[in-house]
Amino acid sequence: MHDSQDIETATTAVATEGRPDDKTRRYDRQLRLWAATGQAALENARLLVISGSATSTSILKNLVLPGVGHFTILDHTEVTPEDAGNNFFLEGPSSIGKSRAEEAVRLLCELNEGVVGKADTGNVAEILDKNPSYFESFSLVIAHNLHPVLLDKLSTLLWSDPTYPILAVVNSAGFLAEFSLQFHEHAIIESHSDTTPSLRIDKAFPALLEYAKSLDFSSMDSMEHSHIPYVVILVRALEDWKKQHDGKSPQTYDQKKEFKAKILDMKLKIDEENFDEAEAQAYRCWTETNVPSDIAPLFDDPQLDSLSPTSPLFFHLLYALKKFAAQPPHVLPLTSTLPDMKASTASYIHLQRLYKDQTTEEKRTFTSFLQVPVDDDLVDSFVKNAHGLKVLRGKKWGLLDASPEQLAEKLSMSPRETSTHLAMSALRASTIKHPDIRPTAEILTSEAKALLPPGTELPEEFSNAIGELVRAPTADLPNTAALLGGLVAQEVIKMITKQYIPIDGCCVIDLIETWTGMI
Amino acid sequence: MASPNNPVDWQGRYHHIDQILDTPGPRTDEAFMAGDGVKNFLRNEAKILVIGAGGLGCEILANLALTGFKDIHVIDMDTIDISNLNRQFLFRPKDVGKSKAIVAAEFIMKRVPGVKVTPYFGKIQDKDDDYYMQFNLVICGLDSVEARRWINATLVNLVDPENPESLKPLIDGGTEGFKGQARVILPTITSCYECSLDMLNKPTAFPICTIANTPRLPEHCIEWASVLEWPRVHGDKKMDTDDPDHISWLFNVAAARAKEFKIEGVTWSLTQGVVKNIIPAIASTNAIISAACCNEAFKIATSSAAYLNNYFMLIGTDGVYSYTFEHEKRDDCPVCGGESLDMSISSEMTVEEFIETLTEKQDIQIKKPSLSTPTKQIYLQAPPQLEEATRPNLSKKVSELVEPGGEVTVTATTLPFSLSLRIQFTSK
Ligand SMILES: [Zn+2]
């Protein structure tokens, strides 16, 4: 089968060809998740982290390691003996008394020479008052256990303009924690969704249909016959069926059963796996390919009606997609990713070629609907991932607590998650009202009740949550910090790379029973 | 609390953790000895073993040290590679090639004063029962199924009902990309690692005939290069997937075959990914799972809060989705169940076919099994003399050698336990 001459020439060629450089080798395990485009986005990002707490440095560690471009720690405090005991990015007693931002930045920068870290010993309260434009140069701001008054100011400021940085709000005490992301809009092309695009067997494009019709199954030898790709078998069988059924695909349960039986009847020998595959995939013949139900609503986006040359490219691409899908056969552009199937090399490669040519053709049509020039790689990526597009619309931080009715409803629907969130909100409120008193169960309960409609019953889960907060109201536990560090960093990576799907809401964590939940 | 054994403790060092250790919470067990009792145990008595000093291990060691464990042992047989540096944060470029266990231990001791980390650069199988007996807890951050099965079975076998000290909680973590899981195993009491073997993803395997005759995907060309061409060209010379020259050879051979068949997509990176079976790994997921593991270790060691019962699964690709549930113990688990596993096979099946079935079965997964009945040997993989003596049985039917309802014991050198099967025959 193989030509040994070829192998010889191949192996004597430059042995280092294609070999990755040091940077690619270092990042290999993550490039397999977000590729060079995700990596470039990460390297262009500028993060601001408010406080050098154990949780803050845990988050940063997981962003410095994969190579975020720049980070600043804003913290005006000095390292206390308490800090030195629970933060891995301080050097024990020798850091005590030094600037917490400077110590943490120094030790975090040791993790990756490609990352620029800056310590800012300014006071966030003063910056918010006197220099609010300070925040604009960052792509994302992370605030851990920021004083609620300052948090309110910061979130209001960053919400005031959609071009301002995304805000990640992180709060924790003892075994409990919560975090959320504040952003106006987040459009995702590469959602890495599990759904696969349609092969369009039910709406076979002309070249595919012609090919399927042109094959003479009866004159094939047994080797050829047992290697016809199932896609071709199905297109052909469907075409034959339609001829006998007024141009309709199998409709009823009995017809579908009959259709499947017909496919198995086409076998020359019992062990022809390609016909078994065709039978298993027969549903593709009567599952109509159209615009998926997750994608169709995106076409109603108000942004599409008021596009200007400066609108985000995503919406220009979405507009073109809408135009494309408005034309018959009312589908998304084809993608050339063909799954593996029982087939000979030649028949598989030929089929792949048909799909590729049609994909190129449809991409050309798609591009003709674009009103602005778009980089070809981006068009490719958009078309390839069109079946998994996502647009998230965020909320201003704190909006959840502004509606007592909504909170009460969530409390009855998910008592465990909402109770934990309420307890955290109550703890923040008590810091403002009773700054010098250690919170008690009574104080936290009354603060929580103030957020709910009068007379709302608090479930047992609420007592469990406030009990823990009363026990450890200011504890930044190493394990909680590390877990939050991972979760928050993961969401930040998803926001920055615009890949995968970030949280939409508030993520609540309980490390006693070890669960996470969303509200 | 200043501790006499660790004079380096400074005032305020454990301010955060002591908030937990000084008072019980609403869900804390009554056995919790708040205050000096629990602190003394954690900081002066508890001895914990960490298996693996890689992606999870680095995180685990740092968390344990910060939470107050002072006597930590770590085992890892691997050396540091440049591709570890995107997540294994105790290592630097200058450490490439050195032992993970030793470098990690030194780093922790330098960063967290008063913590003793004892490294062992070698295999877990090198150690005996006495060694494992000295620990209160074992945390596992491994990427090998084989090693996990070994330590799981070893800790289950260690349990002596007369001696409560012999029960060593095993906390196990694992990650893959944005996904991961953490679990608590109380050997013989809760579901063990072996009980959940069928939850593992089946590795993708390409049929040899596809690789040899009808390649369609770039992966088929790469498999051809590594499975068929390497042995043909290099004879007995072993392929080293860590050697870039070997990967380059495979890449070039695979690329040439792909060109011949007009298949697109063979790259160096894909070649390496396929032959090394590379699993994507990032710092953040490792941080989440390691923290979950260490948090359970902390709660078990201190009784300061209820612990995980018994499985936590996380999927981070679409929001943060997690699922906490109790994985059930299997009565027919070959390690902790005690009952033999029922298996029904055709009366026509040969011993050779039976062995193949066993290696493919998801809840068994034994490479190179040896088989025997209580009275005779059916087939033994080693030593060579016995292999030769039992080889004729391979072509015999199992039904000729085993009575209906008879027992077959399956053993393998990679596993420290044997599997007992009760065989029934179907007539075709
Ligand atoms: Zn078991």
mmCIF file with all atom_site columns, C-alpha atoms in Angstrom, chain B residues 292-386:
data_model
loop_
_atom_site.group_PDB
_atom_site.id
_atom_site.type_symbol
_atom_site.label_atom_id
_atom_site.label_alt_id
_atom_site.label_comp_id
_atom_site.label_asym_id
_atom_site.label_entity_id
_atom_site.label_seq_id
_atom_site.pdbx_PDB_ins_code
_atom_site.Cartn_x
_atom_site.Cartn_y
_atom_site.Cartn_z
_atom_site.occupancy
_atom_site.B_iso_or_equiv
_atom_site.pdbx_formal_charge
_atom_site.auth_seq_id
_atom_site.auth_comp_id
_atom_site.auth_asym_id
_atom_site.auth_atom_id
_atom_site.pdbx_PDB_model_num
ATOM 1  C CA . ALA B 1 292 ? -11.790 20.977  46.694 1.00 0.00 ? 292 ALA B CA 1
ATOM 2  C CA . CYS B 1 293 ? -9.539  18.012  47.602 1.00 0.00 ? 293 CYS B CA 1
ATOM 3  C CA . CYS B 1 294 ? -7.551  19.948  50.218 1.00 0.00 ? 294 CYS B CA 1
ATOM 4  C CA . ASN B 1 295 ? -10.711 21.386  51.701 1.00 0.00 ? 295 ASN B CA 1
ATOM 5  C CA . GLU B 1 296 ? -11.981 17.853  52.261 1.00 0.00 ? 296 GLU B CA 1
ATOM 6  C CA . ALA B 1 297 ? -8.640  16.866  53.772 1.00 0.00 ? 297 ALA B CA 1
ATOM 7  C CA . PHE B 1 298 ? -8.829  19.838  56.115 1.00 0.00 ? 298 PHE B CA 1
ATOM 8  C CA . LYS B 1 299 ? -12.417 19.076  57.161 1.00 0.00 ? 299 LYS B CA 1
ATOM 9  C CA . ILE B 1 300 ? -11.696 15.382  57.706 1.00 0.00 ? 300 ILE B CA 1
ATOM 10 C CA . ALA B 1 301 ? -8.512  16.076  59.684 1.00 0.00 ? 301 ALA B CA 1
ATOM 11 C CA . THR B 1 302 ? -10.177 18.698  61.876 1.00 0.00 ? 302 THR B CA 1
ATOM 12 C CA . SER B 1 303 ? -13.870 17.625  61.934 1.00 0.00 ? 303 SER B CA 1
ATOM 13 C CA . SER B 1 304 ? -14.537 21.361  61.640 1.00 0.00 ? 304 SER B CA 1
ATOM 14 C CA . ALA B 1 305 ? -17.311 20.829  59.111 1.00 0.00 ? 305 ALA B CA 1
ATOM 15 C CA . ALA B 1 306 ? -19.166 18.070  57.300 1.00 0.00 ? 306 ALA B CA 1
ATOM 16 C CA . TYR B 1 307 ? -17.236 16.582  54.423 1.00 0.00 ? 307 TYR B CA 1
ATOM 17 C CA . LEU B 1 308 ? -18.126 15.750  50.862 1.00 0.00 ? 308 LEU B CA 1
ATOM 18 C CA . ASN B 1 309 ? -20.387 12.750  50.406 1.00 0.00 ? 309 ASN B CA 1
ATOM 19 C CA . ASN B 1 310 ? -18.808 11.728  48.153 1.00 0.00 ? 310 ASN B CA 1
ATOM 20 C CA . TYR B 1 311 ? -18.374 12.972  44.570 1.00 0.00 ? 311 TYR B CA 1
ATOM 21 C CA . PHE B 1 312 ? -18.044 16.502  43.164 1.00 0.00 ? 312 PHE B CA 1
ATOM 22 C CA . MET B 1 313 ? -18.047 16.975  39.427 1.00 0.00 ? 313 MET B CA 1
ATOM 23 C CA . LEU B 1 314 ? -17.369 20.260  37.675 1.00 0.00 ? 314 LEU B CA 1
ATOM 24 C CA . ILE B 1 315 ? -17.917 21.353  34.076 1.00 0.00 ? 315 ILE B CA 1
ATOM 25 C CA . GLY B 1 316 ? -16.698 24.844  33.271 1.00 0.00 ? 316 GLY B CA 1
ATOM 26 C CA . THR B 1 317 ? -17.222 25.052  29.509 1.00 0.00 ? 317 THR B CA 1
ATOM 27 C CA . ASP B 1 318 ? -20.749 26.494  29.686 1.00 0.00 ? 318 ASP B CA 1
ATOM 28 C CA . GLY B 1 319 ? -20.996 28.685  32.786 1.00 0.00 ? 319 GLY B CA 1
ATOM 29 C CA . VAL B 1 320 ? -20.071 26.973  36.051 1.00 0.00 ? 320 VAL B CA 1
ATOM 30 C CA . TYR B 1 321 ? -21.937 23.709  36.277 1.00 0.00 ? 321 TYR B CA 1
ATOM 31 C CA . SER B 1 322 ? -21.281 21.311  39.106 1.00 0.00 ? 322 SER B CA 1
ATOM 32 C CA . TYR B 1 323 ? -22.957 18.250  40.474 1.00 0.00 ? 323 TYR B CA 1
ATOM 33 C CA . THR B 1 324 ? -22.435 16.850  43.958 1.00 0.00 ? 324 THR B CA 1
ATOM 34 C CA . PHE B 1 325 ? -23.748 13.353  44.543 1.00 0.00 ? 325 PHE B CA 1
ATOM 35 C CA . GLU B 1 326 ? -23.227 10.122  46.420 1.00 0.00 ? 326 GLU B CA 1
ATOM 36 C CA . HIS B 1 327 ? -21.620 7.541   44.179 1.00 0.00 ? 327 HIS B CA 1
ATOM 37 C CA . GLU B 1 328 ? -22.918 4.125   45.201 1.00 0.00 ? 328 GLU B CA 1
ATOM 38 C CA . LYS B 1 329 ? -20.685 1.322   46.332 1.00 0.00 ? 329 LYS B CA 1
ATOM 39 C CA . ARG B 1 330 ? -20.828 -1.673  44.015 1.00 0.00 ? 330 ARG B CA 1
ATOM 40 C CA . ASP B 1 331 ? -21.482 -5.032  45.672 1.00 0.00 ? 331 ASP B CA 1
ATOM 41 C CA . ASP B 1 332 ? -19.629 -6.752  42.854 1.00 0.00 ? 332 ASP B CA 1
ATOM 42 C CA . CYS B 1 333 ? -16.681 -4.322  42.961 1.00 0.00 ? 333 CYS B CA 1
ATOM 43 C CA . PRO B 1 334 ? -13.576 -6.513  42.643 1.00 0.00 ? 334 PRO B CA 1
ATOM 44 C CA . VAL B 1 335 ? -11.764 -4.382  45.223 1.00 0.00 ? 335 VAL B CA 1
ATOM 45 C CA . CYS B 1 336 ? -14.267 -3.498  47.926 1.00 0.00 ? 336 CYS B CA 1
ATOM 46 C CA . GLY B 1 337 ? -17.420 -5.456  47.062 1.00 0.00 ? 337 GLY B CA 1
ATOM 47 C CA . GLY B 1 338 ? -16.667 -9.023  48.159 1.00 0.00 ? 338 GLY B CA 1
ATOM 48 C CA . GLU B 1 339 ? -19.140 -10.594 45.728 1.00 0.00 ? 339 GLU B CA 1
ATOM 49 C CA . SER B 1 340 ? -17.981 -12.070 42.459 1.00 0.00 ? 340 SER B CA 1
ATOM 50 C CA . LEU B 1 341 ? -18.963 -10.479 39.192 1.00 0.00 ? 341 LEU B CA 1
ATOM 51 C CA . ASP B 1 342 ? -21.474 -12.355 37.034 1.00 0.00 ? 342 ASP B CA 1
ATOM 52 C CA . MET B 1 343 ? -20.580 -12.708 33.411 1.00 0.00 ? 343 MET B CA 1
ATOM 53 C CA . SER B 1 344 ? -22.463 -14.405 30.670 1.00 0.00 ? 344 SER B CA 1
ATOM 54 C CA . ILE B 1 345 ? -20.568 -15.563 27.574 1.00 0.00 ? 345 ILE B CA 1
ATOM 55 C CA . SER B 1 346 ? -21.225 -17.747 24.569 1.00 0.00 ? 346 SER B CA 1
ATOM 56 C CA . SER B 1 347 ? -20.400 -21.431 25.048 1.00 0.00 ? 347 SER B CA 1
ATOM 57 C CA . GLU B 1 348 ? -18.516 -21.153 21.758 1.00 0.00 ? 348 GLU B CA 1
ATOM 58 C CA . MET B 1 349 ? -16.173 -18.397 22.981 1.00 0.00 ? 349 MET B CA 1
ATOM 59 C CA . THR B 1 350 ? -12.489 -19.287 23.025 1.00 0.00 ? 350 THR B CA 1
ATOM 60 C CA . VAL B 1 351 ? -10.146 -18.350 25.825 1.00 0.00 ? 351 VAL B CA 1
ATOM 61 C CA . GLU B 1 352 ? -8.391  -15.913 23.519 1.00 0.00 ? 352 GLU B CA 1
ATOM 62 C CA . GLU B 1 353 ? -11.653 -14.172 22.636 1.00 0.00 ? 353 GLU B CA 1
ATOM 63 C CA . PHE B 1 354 ? -12.585 -14.146 26.301 1.00 0.00 ? 354 PHE B CA 1
ATOM 64 C CA . ILE B 1 355 ? -9.341  -12.366 27.188 1.00 0.00 ? 355 ILE B CA 1
ATOM 65 C CA . GLU B 1 356 ? -10.038 -9.790  24.516 1.00 0.00 ? 356 GLU B CA 1
ATOM 66 C CA . THR B 1 357 ? -13.530 -9.217  25.916 1.00 0.00 ? 357 THR B CA 1
ATOM 67 C CA . LEU B 1 358 ? -12.065 -8.646  29.371 1.00 0.00 ? 358 LEU B CA 1
ATOM 68 C CA . THR B 1 359 ? -9.578  -6.029  28.173 1.00 0.00 ? 359 THR B CA 1
ATOM 69 C CA . GLU B 1 360 ? -12.345 -4.143  26.381 1.00 0.00 ? 360 GLU B CA 1
ATOM 70 C CA . LYS B 1 361 ? -14.969 -4.310  29.114 1.00 0.00 ? 361 LYS B CA 1
ATOM 71 C CA . GLN B 1 362 ? -15.439 -0.821  30.569 1.00 0.00 ? 362 GLN B CA 1
ATOM 72 C CA . ASP B 1 363 ? -15.934 -1.887  34.192 1.00 0.00 ? 363 ASP B CA 1
ATOM 73 C CA . ILE B 1 364 ? -12.923 -4.230  34.175 1.00 0.00 ? 364 ILE B CA 1
ATOM 74 C CA . GLN B 1 365 ? -10.223 -2.733  31.929 1.00 0.00 ? 365 GLN B CA 1
ATOM 75 C CA . ILE B 1 366 ? -7.431  -5.175  32.563 1.00 0.00 ? 366 ILE B CA 1
ATOM 76 C CA . LYS B 1 367 ? -4.419  -5.215  30.313 1.00 0.00 ? 367 LYS B CA 1
ATOM 77 C CA . LYS B 1 368 ? -2.812  -8.649  29.903 1.00 0.00 ? 368 LYS B CA 1
ATOM 78 C CA . PRO B 1 369 ? -4.972  -10.667 32.296 1.00 0.00 ? 369 PRO B CA 1
ATOM 79 C CA . SER B 1 370 ? -4.009  -14.126 33.547 1.00 0.00 ? 370 SER B CA 1
ATOM 80 C CA . LEU B 1 371 ? -6.859  -16.566 34.177 1.00 0.00 ? 371 LEU B CA 1
ATOM 81 C CA . SER B 1 372 ? -7.294  -19.510 36.488 1.00 0.00 ? 372 SER B CA 1
ATOM 82 C CA . THR B 1 373 ? -10.023 -21.549 38.151 1.00 0.00 ? 373 THR B CA 1
ATOM 83 C CA . PRO B 1 374 ? -9.782  -22.779 41.746 1.00 0.00 ? 374 PRO B CA 1
ATOM 84 C CA . THR B 1 375 ? -8.388  -26.076 40.396 1.00 0.00 ? 375 THR B CA 1
ATOM 85 C CA . LYS B 1 376 ? -6.420  -25.256 37.259 1.00 0.00 ? 376 LYS B CA 1
ATOM 86 C CA . GLN B 1 377 ? -4.540  -22.587 35.369 1.00 0.00 ? 377 GLN B CA 1
ATOM 87 C CA . ILE B 1 378 ? -6.277  -21.468 32.170 1.00 0.00 ? 378 ILE B CA 1
ATOM 88 C CA . TYR B 1 379 ? -3.785  -18.980 30.805 1.00 0.00 ? 379 TYR B CA 1
ATOM 89 C CA . LEU B 1 380 ? -0.867  -17.204 32.489 1.00 0.00 ? 380 LEU B CA 1
ATOM 90 C CA . GLN B 1 381 ? 0.921   -14.231 30.911 1.00 0.00 ? 381 GLN B CA 1
ATOM 91 C CA . ALA B 1 382 ? 4.112   -14.901 32.889 1.00 0.00 ? 382 ALA B CA 1
ATOM 92 C CA . PRO B 1 383 ? 6.591   -16.439 33.621 1.00 0.00 ? 383 PRO B CA 1
ATOM 93 C CA . PRO B 1 384 ? 7.526   -17.582 30.071 1.00 0.00 ? 384 PRO B CA 1
ATOM 94 C CA . GLN B 1 385 ? 7.526   -21.324 30.934 1.00 0.00 ? 385 GLN B CA 1
ATOM 95 C CA . LEU B 1 386 ? 3.979   -21.164 32.299 1.00 0.00 ? 386 LEU B CA 1
#
